[in-house]
mmCIF file of C-alpha atoms and ligand atoms in Angstrom:
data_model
loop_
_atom_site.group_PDB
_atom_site.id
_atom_site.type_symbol
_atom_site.label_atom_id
_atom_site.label_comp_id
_atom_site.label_asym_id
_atom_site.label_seq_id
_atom_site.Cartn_x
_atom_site.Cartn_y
_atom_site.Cartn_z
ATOM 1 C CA UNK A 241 274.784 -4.755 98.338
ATOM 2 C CA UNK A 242 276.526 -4.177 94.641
ATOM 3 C CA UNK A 243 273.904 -3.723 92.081
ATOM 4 C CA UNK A 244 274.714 -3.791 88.606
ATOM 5 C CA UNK A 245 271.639 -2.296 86.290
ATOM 6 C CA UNK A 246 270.834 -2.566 82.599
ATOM 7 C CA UNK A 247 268.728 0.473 80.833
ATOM 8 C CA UNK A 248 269.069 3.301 83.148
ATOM 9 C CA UNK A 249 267.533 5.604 80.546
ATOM 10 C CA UNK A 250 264.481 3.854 80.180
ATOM 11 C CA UNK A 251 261.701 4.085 81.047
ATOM 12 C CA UNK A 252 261.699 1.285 83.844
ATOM 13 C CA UNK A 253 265.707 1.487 84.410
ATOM 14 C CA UNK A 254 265.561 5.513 85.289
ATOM 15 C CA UNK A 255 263.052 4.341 88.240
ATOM 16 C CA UNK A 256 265.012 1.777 88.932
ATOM 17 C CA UNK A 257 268.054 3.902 89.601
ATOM 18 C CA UNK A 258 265.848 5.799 92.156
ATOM 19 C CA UNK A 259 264.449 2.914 94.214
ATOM 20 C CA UNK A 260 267.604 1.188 94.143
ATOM 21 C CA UNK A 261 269.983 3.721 95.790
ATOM 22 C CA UNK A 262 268.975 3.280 99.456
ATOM 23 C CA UNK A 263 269.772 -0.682 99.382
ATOM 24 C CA UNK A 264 273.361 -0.005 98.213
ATOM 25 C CA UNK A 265 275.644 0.591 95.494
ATOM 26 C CA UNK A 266 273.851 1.184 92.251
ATOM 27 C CA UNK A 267 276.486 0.832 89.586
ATOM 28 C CA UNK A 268 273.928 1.657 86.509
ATOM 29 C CA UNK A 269 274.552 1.552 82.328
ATOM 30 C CA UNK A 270 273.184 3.155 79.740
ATOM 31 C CA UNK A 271 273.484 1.718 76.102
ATOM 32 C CA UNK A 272 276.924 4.228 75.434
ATOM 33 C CA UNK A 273 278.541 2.372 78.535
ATOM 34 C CA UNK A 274 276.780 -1.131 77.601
ATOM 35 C CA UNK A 275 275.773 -2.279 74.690
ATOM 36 C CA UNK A 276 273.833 -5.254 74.909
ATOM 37 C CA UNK A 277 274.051 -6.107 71.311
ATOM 38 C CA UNK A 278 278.316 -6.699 71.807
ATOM 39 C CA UNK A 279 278.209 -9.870 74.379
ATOM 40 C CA UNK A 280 282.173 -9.045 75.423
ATOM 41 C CA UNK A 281 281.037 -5.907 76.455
ATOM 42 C CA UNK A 282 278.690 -7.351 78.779
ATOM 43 C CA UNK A 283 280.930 -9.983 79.988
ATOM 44 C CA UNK A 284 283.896 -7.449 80.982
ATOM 45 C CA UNK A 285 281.113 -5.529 82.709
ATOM 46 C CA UNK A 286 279.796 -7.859 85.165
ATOM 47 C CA UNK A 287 283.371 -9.267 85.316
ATOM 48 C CA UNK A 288 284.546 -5.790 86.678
ATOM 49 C CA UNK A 289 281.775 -4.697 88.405
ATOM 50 C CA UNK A 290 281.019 -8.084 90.462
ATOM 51 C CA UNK A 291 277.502 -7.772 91.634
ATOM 52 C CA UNK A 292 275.496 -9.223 94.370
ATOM 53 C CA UNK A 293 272.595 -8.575 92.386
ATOM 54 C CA UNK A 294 272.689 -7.844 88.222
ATOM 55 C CA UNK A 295 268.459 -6.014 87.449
ATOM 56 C CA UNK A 296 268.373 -6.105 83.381
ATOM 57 C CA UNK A 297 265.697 -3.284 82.669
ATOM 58 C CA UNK A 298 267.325 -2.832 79.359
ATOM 59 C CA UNK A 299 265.224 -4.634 76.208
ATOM 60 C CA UNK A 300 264.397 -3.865 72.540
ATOM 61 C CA UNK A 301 260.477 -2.954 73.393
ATOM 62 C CA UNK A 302 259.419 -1.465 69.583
ATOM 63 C CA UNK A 303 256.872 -3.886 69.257
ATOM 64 C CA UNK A 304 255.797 -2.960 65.675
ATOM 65 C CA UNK A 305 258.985 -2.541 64.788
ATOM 66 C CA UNK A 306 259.844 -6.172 65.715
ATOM 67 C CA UNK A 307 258.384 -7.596 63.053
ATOM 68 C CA UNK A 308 260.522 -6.322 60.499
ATOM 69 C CA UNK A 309 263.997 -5.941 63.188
ATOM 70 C CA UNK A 310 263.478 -9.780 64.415
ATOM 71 C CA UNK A 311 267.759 -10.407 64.831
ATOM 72 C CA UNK A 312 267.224 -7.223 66.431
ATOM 73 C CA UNK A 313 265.087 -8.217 68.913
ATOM 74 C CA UNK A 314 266.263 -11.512 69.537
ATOM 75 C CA UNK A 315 270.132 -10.181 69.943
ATOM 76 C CA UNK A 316 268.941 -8.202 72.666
ATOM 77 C CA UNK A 317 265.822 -9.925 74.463
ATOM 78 C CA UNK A 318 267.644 -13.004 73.977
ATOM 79 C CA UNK A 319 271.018 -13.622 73.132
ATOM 80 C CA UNK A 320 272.141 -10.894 75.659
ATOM 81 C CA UNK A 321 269.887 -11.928 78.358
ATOM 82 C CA UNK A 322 271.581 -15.324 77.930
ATOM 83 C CA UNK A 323 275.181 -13.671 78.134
ATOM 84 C CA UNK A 324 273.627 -11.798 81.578
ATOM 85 C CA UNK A 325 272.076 -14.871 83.009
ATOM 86 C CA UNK A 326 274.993 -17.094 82.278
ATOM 87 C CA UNK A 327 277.633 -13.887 84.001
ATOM 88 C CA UNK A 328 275.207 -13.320 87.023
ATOM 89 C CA UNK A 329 275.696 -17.741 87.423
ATOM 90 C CA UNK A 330 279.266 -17.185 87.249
ATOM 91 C CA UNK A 331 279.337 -14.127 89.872
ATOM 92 C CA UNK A 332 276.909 -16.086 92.193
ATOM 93 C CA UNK A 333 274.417 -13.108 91.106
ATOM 94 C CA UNK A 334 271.038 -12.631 91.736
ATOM 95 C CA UNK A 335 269.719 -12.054 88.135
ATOM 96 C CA UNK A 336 266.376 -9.970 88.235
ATOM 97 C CA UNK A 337 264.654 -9.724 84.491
ATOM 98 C CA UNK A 338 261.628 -8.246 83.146
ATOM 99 C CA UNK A 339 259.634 -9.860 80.598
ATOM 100 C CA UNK A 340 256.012 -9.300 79.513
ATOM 101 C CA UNK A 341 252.178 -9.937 78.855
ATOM 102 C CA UNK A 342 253.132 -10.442 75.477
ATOM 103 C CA UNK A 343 254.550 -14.369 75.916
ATOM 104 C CA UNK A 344 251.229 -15.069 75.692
ATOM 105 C CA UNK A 345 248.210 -15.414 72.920
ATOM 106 C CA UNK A 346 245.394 -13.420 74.953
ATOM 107 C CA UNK A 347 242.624 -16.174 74.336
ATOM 108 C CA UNK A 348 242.671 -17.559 78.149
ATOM 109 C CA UNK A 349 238.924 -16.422 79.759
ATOM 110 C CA UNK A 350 240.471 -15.214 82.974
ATOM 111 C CA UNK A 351 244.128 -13.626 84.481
ATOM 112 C CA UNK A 352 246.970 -15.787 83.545
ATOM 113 C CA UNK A 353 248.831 -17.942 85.616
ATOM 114 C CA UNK A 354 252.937 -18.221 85.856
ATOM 115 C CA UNK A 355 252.396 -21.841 84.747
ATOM 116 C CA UNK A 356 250.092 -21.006 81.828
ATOM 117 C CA UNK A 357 251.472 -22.006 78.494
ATOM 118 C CA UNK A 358 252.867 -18.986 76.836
ATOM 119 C CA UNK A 359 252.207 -18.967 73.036
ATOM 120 C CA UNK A 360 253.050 -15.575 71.694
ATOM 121 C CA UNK A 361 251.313 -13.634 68.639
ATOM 122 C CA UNK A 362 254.273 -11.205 67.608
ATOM 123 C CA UNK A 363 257.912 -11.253 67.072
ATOM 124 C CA UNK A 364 258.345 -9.256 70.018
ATOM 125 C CA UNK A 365 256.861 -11.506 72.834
ATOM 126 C CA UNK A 366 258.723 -14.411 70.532
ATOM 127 C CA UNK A 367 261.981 -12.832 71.838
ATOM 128 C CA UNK A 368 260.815 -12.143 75.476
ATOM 129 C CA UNK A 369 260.084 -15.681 75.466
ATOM 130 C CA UNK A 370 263.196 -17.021 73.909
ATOM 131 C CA UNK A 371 265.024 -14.868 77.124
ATOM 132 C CA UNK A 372 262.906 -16.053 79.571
ATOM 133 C CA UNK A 373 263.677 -20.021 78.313
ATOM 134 C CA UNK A 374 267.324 -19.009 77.992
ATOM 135 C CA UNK A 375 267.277 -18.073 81.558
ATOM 136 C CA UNK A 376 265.617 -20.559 83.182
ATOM 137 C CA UNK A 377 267.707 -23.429 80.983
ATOM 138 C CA UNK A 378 271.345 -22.036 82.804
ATOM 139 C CA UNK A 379 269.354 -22.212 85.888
ATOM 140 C CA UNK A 380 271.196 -19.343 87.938
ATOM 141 C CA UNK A 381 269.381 -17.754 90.780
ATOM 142 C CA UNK A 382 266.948 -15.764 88.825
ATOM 143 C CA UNK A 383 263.745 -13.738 89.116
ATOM 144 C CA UNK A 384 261.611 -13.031 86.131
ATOM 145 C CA UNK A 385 258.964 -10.458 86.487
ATOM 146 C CA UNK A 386 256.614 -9.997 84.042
ATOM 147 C CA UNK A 387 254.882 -6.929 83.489
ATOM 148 C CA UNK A 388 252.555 -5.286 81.299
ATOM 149 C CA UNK A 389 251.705 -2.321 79.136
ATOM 150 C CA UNK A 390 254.437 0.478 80.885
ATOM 151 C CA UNK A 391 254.265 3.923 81.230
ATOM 152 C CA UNK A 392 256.135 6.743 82.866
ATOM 153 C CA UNK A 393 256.518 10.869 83.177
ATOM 154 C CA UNK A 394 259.091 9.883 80.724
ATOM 155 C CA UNK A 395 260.172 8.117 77.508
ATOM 156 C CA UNK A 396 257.384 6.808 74.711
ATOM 157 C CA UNK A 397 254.300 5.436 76.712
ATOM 158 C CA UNK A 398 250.424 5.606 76.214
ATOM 159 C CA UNK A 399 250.094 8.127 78.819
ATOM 160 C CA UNK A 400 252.372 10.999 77.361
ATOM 161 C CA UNK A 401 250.946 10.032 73.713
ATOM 162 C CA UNK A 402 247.523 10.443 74.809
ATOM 163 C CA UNK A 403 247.667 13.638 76.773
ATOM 164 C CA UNK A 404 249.520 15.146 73.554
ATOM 165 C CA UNK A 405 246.294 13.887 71.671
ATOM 166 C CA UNK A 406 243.913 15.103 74.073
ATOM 167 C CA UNK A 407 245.486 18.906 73.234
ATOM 168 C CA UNK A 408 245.150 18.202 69.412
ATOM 169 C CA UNK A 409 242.084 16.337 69.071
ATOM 170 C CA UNK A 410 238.363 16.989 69.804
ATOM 171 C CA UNK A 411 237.304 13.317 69.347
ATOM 172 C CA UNK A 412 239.862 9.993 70.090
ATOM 173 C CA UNK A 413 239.510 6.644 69.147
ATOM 174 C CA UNK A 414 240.781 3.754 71.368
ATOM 175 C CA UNK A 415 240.746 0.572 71.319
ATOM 176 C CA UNK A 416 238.762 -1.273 73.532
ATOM 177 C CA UNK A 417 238.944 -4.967 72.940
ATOM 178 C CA UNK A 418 242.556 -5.550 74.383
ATOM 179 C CA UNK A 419 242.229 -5.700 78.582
ATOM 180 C CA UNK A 420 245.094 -5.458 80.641
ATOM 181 C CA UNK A 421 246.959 -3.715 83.435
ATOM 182 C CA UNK A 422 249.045 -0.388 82.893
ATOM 183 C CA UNK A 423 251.840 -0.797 85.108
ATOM 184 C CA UNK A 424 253.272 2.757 86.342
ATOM 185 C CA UNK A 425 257.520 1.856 86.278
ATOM 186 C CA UNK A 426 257.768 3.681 89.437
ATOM 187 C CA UNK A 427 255.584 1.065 91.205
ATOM 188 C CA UNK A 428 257.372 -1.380 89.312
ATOM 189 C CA UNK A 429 260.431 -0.116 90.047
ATOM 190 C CA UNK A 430 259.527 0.840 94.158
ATOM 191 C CA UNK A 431 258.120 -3.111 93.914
ATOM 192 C CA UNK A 432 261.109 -4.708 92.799
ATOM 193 C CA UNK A 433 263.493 -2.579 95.237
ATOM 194 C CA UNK A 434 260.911 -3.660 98.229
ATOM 195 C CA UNK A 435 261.620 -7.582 97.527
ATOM 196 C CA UNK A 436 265.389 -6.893 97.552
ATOM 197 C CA UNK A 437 264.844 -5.184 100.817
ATOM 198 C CA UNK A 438 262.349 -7.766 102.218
ATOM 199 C CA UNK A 439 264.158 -10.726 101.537
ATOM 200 C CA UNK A 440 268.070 -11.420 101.050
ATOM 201 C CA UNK A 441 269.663 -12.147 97.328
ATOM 202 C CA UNK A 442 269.597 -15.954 98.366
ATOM 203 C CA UNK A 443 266.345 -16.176 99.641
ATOM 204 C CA UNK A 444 265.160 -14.691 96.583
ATOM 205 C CA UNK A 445 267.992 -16.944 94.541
ATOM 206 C CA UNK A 446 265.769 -20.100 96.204
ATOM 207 C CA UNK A 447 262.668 -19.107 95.220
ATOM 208 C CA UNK A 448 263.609 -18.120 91.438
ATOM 209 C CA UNK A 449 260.788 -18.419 89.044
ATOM 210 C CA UNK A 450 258.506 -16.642 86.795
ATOM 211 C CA UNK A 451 256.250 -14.262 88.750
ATOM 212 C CA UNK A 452 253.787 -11.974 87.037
ATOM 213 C CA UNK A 453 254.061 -8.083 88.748
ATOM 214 C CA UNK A 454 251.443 -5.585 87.238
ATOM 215 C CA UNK A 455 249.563 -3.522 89.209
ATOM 216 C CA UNK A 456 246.602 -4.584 90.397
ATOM 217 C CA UNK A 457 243.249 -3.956 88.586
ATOM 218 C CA UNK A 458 242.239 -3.934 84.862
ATOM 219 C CA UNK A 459 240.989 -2.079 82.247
ATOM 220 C CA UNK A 460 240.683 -1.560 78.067
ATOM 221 C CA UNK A 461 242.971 1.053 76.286
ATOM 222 C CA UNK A 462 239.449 3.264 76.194
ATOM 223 C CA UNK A 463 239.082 2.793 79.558
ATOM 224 C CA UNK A 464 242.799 3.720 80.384
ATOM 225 C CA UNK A 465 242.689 6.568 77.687
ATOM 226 C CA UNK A 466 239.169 7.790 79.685
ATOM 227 C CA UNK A 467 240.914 7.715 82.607
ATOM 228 C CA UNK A 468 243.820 9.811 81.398
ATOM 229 C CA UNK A 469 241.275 12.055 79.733
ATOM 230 C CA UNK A 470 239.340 12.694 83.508
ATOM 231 C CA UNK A 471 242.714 13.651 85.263
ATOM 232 C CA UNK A 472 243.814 15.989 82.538
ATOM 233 C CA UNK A 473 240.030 17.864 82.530
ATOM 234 C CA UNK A 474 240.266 19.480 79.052
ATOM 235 C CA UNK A 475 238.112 21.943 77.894
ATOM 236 C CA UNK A 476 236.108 21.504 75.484
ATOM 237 C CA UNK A 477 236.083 17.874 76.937
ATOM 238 C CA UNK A 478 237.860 15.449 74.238
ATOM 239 C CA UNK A 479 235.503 12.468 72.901
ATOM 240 C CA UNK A 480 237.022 8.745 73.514
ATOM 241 C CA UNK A 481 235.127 6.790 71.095
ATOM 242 C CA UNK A 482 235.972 2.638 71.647
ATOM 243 C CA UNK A 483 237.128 0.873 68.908
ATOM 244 C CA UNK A 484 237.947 -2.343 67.937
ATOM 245 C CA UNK A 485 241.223 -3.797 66.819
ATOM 246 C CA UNK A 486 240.510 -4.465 64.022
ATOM 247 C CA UNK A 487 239.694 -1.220 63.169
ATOM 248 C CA UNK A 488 243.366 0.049 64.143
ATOM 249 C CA UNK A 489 245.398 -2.364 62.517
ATOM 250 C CA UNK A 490 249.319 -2.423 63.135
ATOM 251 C CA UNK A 491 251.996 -4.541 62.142
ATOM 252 C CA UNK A 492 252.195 -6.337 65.175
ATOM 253 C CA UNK A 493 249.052 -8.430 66.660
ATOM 254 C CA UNK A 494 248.596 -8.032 69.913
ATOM 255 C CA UNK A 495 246.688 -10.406 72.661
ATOM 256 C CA UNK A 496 243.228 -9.384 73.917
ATOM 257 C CA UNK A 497 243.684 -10.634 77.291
ATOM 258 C CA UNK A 498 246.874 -9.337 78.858
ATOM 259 C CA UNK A 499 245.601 -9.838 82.448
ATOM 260 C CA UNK A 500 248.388 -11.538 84.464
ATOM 261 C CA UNK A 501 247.064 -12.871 88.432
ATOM 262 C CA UNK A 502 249.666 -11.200 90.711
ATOM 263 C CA UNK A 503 248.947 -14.066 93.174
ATOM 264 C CA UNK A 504 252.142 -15.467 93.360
ATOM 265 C CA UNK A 505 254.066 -12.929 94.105
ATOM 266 C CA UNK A 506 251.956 -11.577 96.824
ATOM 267 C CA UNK A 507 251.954 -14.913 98.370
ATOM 268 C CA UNK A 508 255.831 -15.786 97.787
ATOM 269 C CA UNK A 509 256.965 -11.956 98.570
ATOM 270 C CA UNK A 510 253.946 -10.170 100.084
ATOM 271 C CA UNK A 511 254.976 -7.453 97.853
ATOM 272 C CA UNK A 512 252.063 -6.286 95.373
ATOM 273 C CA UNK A 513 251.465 -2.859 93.418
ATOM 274 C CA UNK A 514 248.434 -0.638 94.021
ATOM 275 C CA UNK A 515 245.422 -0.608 91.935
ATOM 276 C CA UNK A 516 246.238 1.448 88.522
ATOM 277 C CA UNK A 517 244.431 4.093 88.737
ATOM 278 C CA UNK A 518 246.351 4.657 92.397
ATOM 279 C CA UNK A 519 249.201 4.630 90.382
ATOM 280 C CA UNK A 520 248.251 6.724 87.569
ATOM 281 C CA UNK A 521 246.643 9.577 89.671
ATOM 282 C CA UNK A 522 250.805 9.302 91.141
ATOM 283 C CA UNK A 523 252.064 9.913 87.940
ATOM 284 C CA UNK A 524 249.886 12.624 86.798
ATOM 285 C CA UNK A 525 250.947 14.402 89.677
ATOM 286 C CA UNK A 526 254.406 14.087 89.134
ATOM 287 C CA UNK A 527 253.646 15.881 85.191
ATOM 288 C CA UNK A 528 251.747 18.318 86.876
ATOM 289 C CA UNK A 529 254.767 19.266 89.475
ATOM 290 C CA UNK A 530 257.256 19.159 86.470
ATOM 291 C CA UNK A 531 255.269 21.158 84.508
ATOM 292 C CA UNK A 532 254.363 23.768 87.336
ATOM 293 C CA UNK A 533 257.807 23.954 87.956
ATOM 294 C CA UNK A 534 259.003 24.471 84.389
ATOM 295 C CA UNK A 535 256.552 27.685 84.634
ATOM 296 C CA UNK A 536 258.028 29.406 87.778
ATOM 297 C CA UNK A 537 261.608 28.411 86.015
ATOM 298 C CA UNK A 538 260.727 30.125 82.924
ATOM 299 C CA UNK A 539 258.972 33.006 84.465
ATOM 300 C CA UNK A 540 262.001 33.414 86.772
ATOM 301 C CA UNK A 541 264.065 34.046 83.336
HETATM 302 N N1 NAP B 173 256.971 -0.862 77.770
HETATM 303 C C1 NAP B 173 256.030 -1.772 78.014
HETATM 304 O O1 NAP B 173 254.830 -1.553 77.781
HETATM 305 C C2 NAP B 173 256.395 -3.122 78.575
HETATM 306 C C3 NAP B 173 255.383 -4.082 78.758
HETATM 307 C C4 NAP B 173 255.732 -5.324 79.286
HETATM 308 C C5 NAP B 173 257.049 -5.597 79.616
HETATM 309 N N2 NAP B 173 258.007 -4.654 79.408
HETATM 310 C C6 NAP B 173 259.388 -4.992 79.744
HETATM 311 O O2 NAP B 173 259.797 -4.137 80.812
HETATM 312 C C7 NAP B 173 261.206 -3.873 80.693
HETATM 313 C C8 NAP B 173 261.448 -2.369 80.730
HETATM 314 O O3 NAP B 173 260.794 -1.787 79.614
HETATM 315 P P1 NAP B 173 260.713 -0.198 79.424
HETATM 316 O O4 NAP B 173 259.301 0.125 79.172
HETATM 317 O O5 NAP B 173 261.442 0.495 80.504
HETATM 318 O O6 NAP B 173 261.499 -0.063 78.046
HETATM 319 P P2 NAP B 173 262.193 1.224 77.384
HETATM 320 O O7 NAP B 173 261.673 2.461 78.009
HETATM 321 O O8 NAP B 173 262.068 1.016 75.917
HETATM 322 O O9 NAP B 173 263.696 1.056 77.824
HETATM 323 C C9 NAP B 173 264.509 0.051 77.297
HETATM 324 C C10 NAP B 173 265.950 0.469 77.498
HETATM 325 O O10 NAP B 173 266.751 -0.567 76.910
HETATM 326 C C11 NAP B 173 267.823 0.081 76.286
HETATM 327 N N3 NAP B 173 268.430 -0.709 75.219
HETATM 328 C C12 NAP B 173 267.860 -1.101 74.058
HETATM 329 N N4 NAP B 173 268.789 -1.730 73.299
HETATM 330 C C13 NAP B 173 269.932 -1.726 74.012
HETATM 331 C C14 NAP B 173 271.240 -2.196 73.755
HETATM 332 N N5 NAP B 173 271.581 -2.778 72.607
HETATM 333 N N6 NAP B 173 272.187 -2.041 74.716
HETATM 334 C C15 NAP B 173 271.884 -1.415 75.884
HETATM 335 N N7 NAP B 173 270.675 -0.921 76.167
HETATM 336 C C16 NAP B 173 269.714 -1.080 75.234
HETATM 337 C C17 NAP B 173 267.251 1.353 75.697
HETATM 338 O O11 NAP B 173 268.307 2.239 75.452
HETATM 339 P P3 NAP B 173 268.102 3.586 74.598
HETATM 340 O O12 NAP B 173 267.492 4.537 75.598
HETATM 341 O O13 NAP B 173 269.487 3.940 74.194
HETATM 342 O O14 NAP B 173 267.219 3.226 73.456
HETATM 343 C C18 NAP B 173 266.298 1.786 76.804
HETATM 344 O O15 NAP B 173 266.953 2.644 77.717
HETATM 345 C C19 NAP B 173 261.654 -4.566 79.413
HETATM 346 O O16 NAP B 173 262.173 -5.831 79.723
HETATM 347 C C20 NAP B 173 260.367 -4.735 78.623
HETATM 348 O O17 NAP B 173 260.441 -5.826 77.720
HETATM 349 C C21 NAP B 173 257.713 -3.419 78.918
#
């Protein structure tokens, strides 16, 4: 299987690159070697590289900064995911996309559905949305998975910024009104590459849709922050006082339910993620390794 992939340096597409290797050839681009902004460049890409399946994990994710970038955003969460869905058609490509929480307003009572009406609050989830619709109107063979609130050993995440807080800081404050799921990208990732294993390009092309993939479980930014706080153990132990967001105001609003029901995917696929905290506790490990071995590296010196 020839697999083309979008945003191999970030923080989903680097995982990607790892889980994807065993099922084939992984022919991956960065933003030097693709720039999504440029649609020729993407055309003569896909055009030369022919995939069998084309994963974009590349996206303009500065949510804040959104507001103020808006062609920005929309050149590259939707104008070039309408180049890539309209070149995967052509190439008789699966197309497998990543969109987000964010399509929707956060005033639903319980987990949201893949048929729920997305109405989004910021100029961010505006452009997800505008991709998503741009996708499913050329009506390839398509997969959109839509995840929420990302983190990784690497890149800009809640996880890294908090553990650099927790070393500066004697008291936090978090906000705990906004619920979702933090989604490690190496589950995401190891997810994605277990449907392409588990079921062929065009049984996958039949049963394109929208399907929600976040791990399972859910918490508040506190209780995610608390949670990062108990694995790191510092001493004197850092205060995480909840807050409301109102009281941490950015330029972007932000829903306060981002819980997505993973249902459909674990009926459709049978693949689901582990419970977050699973998934955290994985990722804290893998700091801990890097940074053990970064000591015996520069004791070695
Ligand atoms: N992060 C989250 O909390 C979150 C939540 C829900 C959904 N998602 C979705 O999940 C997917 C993966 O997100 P992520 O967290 O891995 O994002 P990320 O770490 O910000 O990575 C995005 C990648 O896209 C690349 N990119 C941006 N503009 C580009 C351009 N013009 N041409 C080529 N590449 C470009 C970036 O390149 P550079 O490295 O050069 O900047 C970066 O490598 C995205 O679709 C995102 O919308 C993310």
């Amino acid at each position: 299987m020839k697999i083309l992939l979008t945003g191999r340096n970030g923080q989903l597409g680097w995982e990607l690159a790892r889980a994807l290797a065993p099922l084939g050839e992984v022919i991956a681009f960065d933003r030097s070697s693709l720039d999504l902004a440029v649609p020729d460049q993407i055309v003569s890409a896909v055009r030369s590289v022919r995939p069998d399946v084309l994963v974009n994990a590349a996206a303009y994710t500065a949510v804040d900064q959104a507001e103020t970038e808006q062609d920005a955003a929309q050149a590259i969460n939707a104008v070039a995911v309408a180049v890539l869905a309209e070149e995967a058609k052509r190439a008789r490509a699966l197309f497998v996309h990543y969109s987000t929480d964010y399509v929707f307003d956060g005033t639903k009572d319980t987990a949201y559905l893949e048929e729920d009406l997305p109405n989004p609050l910021n100029a961010y989830g505006r452009s997800k949305l505008a991709g998503e619709q741009a996708i499913r109107s050329i009506d390839g063979h398509y997969l959109i998975l839509r995840t929420s609130w990302v983190y990784a050993a690497r890149g800009k995440n809640f996880l890294l910024t908090i553990r650099r807080l927790l070393r500066e800081r004697q008291e936090l404050r978090v906000v705990s009104d906004q619920i979702g799921a933090p989604t490690s990208a190496e589950a995401l990732a190891h997810a994605s590459a277990e449907l392409l294993r588990r079921h062929t390009p065009a049984a996958l092309g039949d049963a394109r849709g929208v399907y929600h993939t976040t791990a399972a479980g859910y918490t508040s930014w506190h209780g995610f922050a608390t949670e990062i706080a108990r694995l790191e153990r510092p001493d004197p132990p850092v205060r995480i006082v909840p807050i409301a967001s109102s009281e941490y105001p950015s330029p972007a609003r932000r829903p306060r339910n981002s819980c997505l029901s993973n249902e459909k995917s674990r009926r459709n696929f049978g693949v689901e993620l582990p419970h977050w905290v699973v998934c955290l506790r994985a990722c804290h490990g893998a700091l801990q390794s890097a940074a053990q071995l970064d000591t015996v590296t520069r004791y070695r010196r």
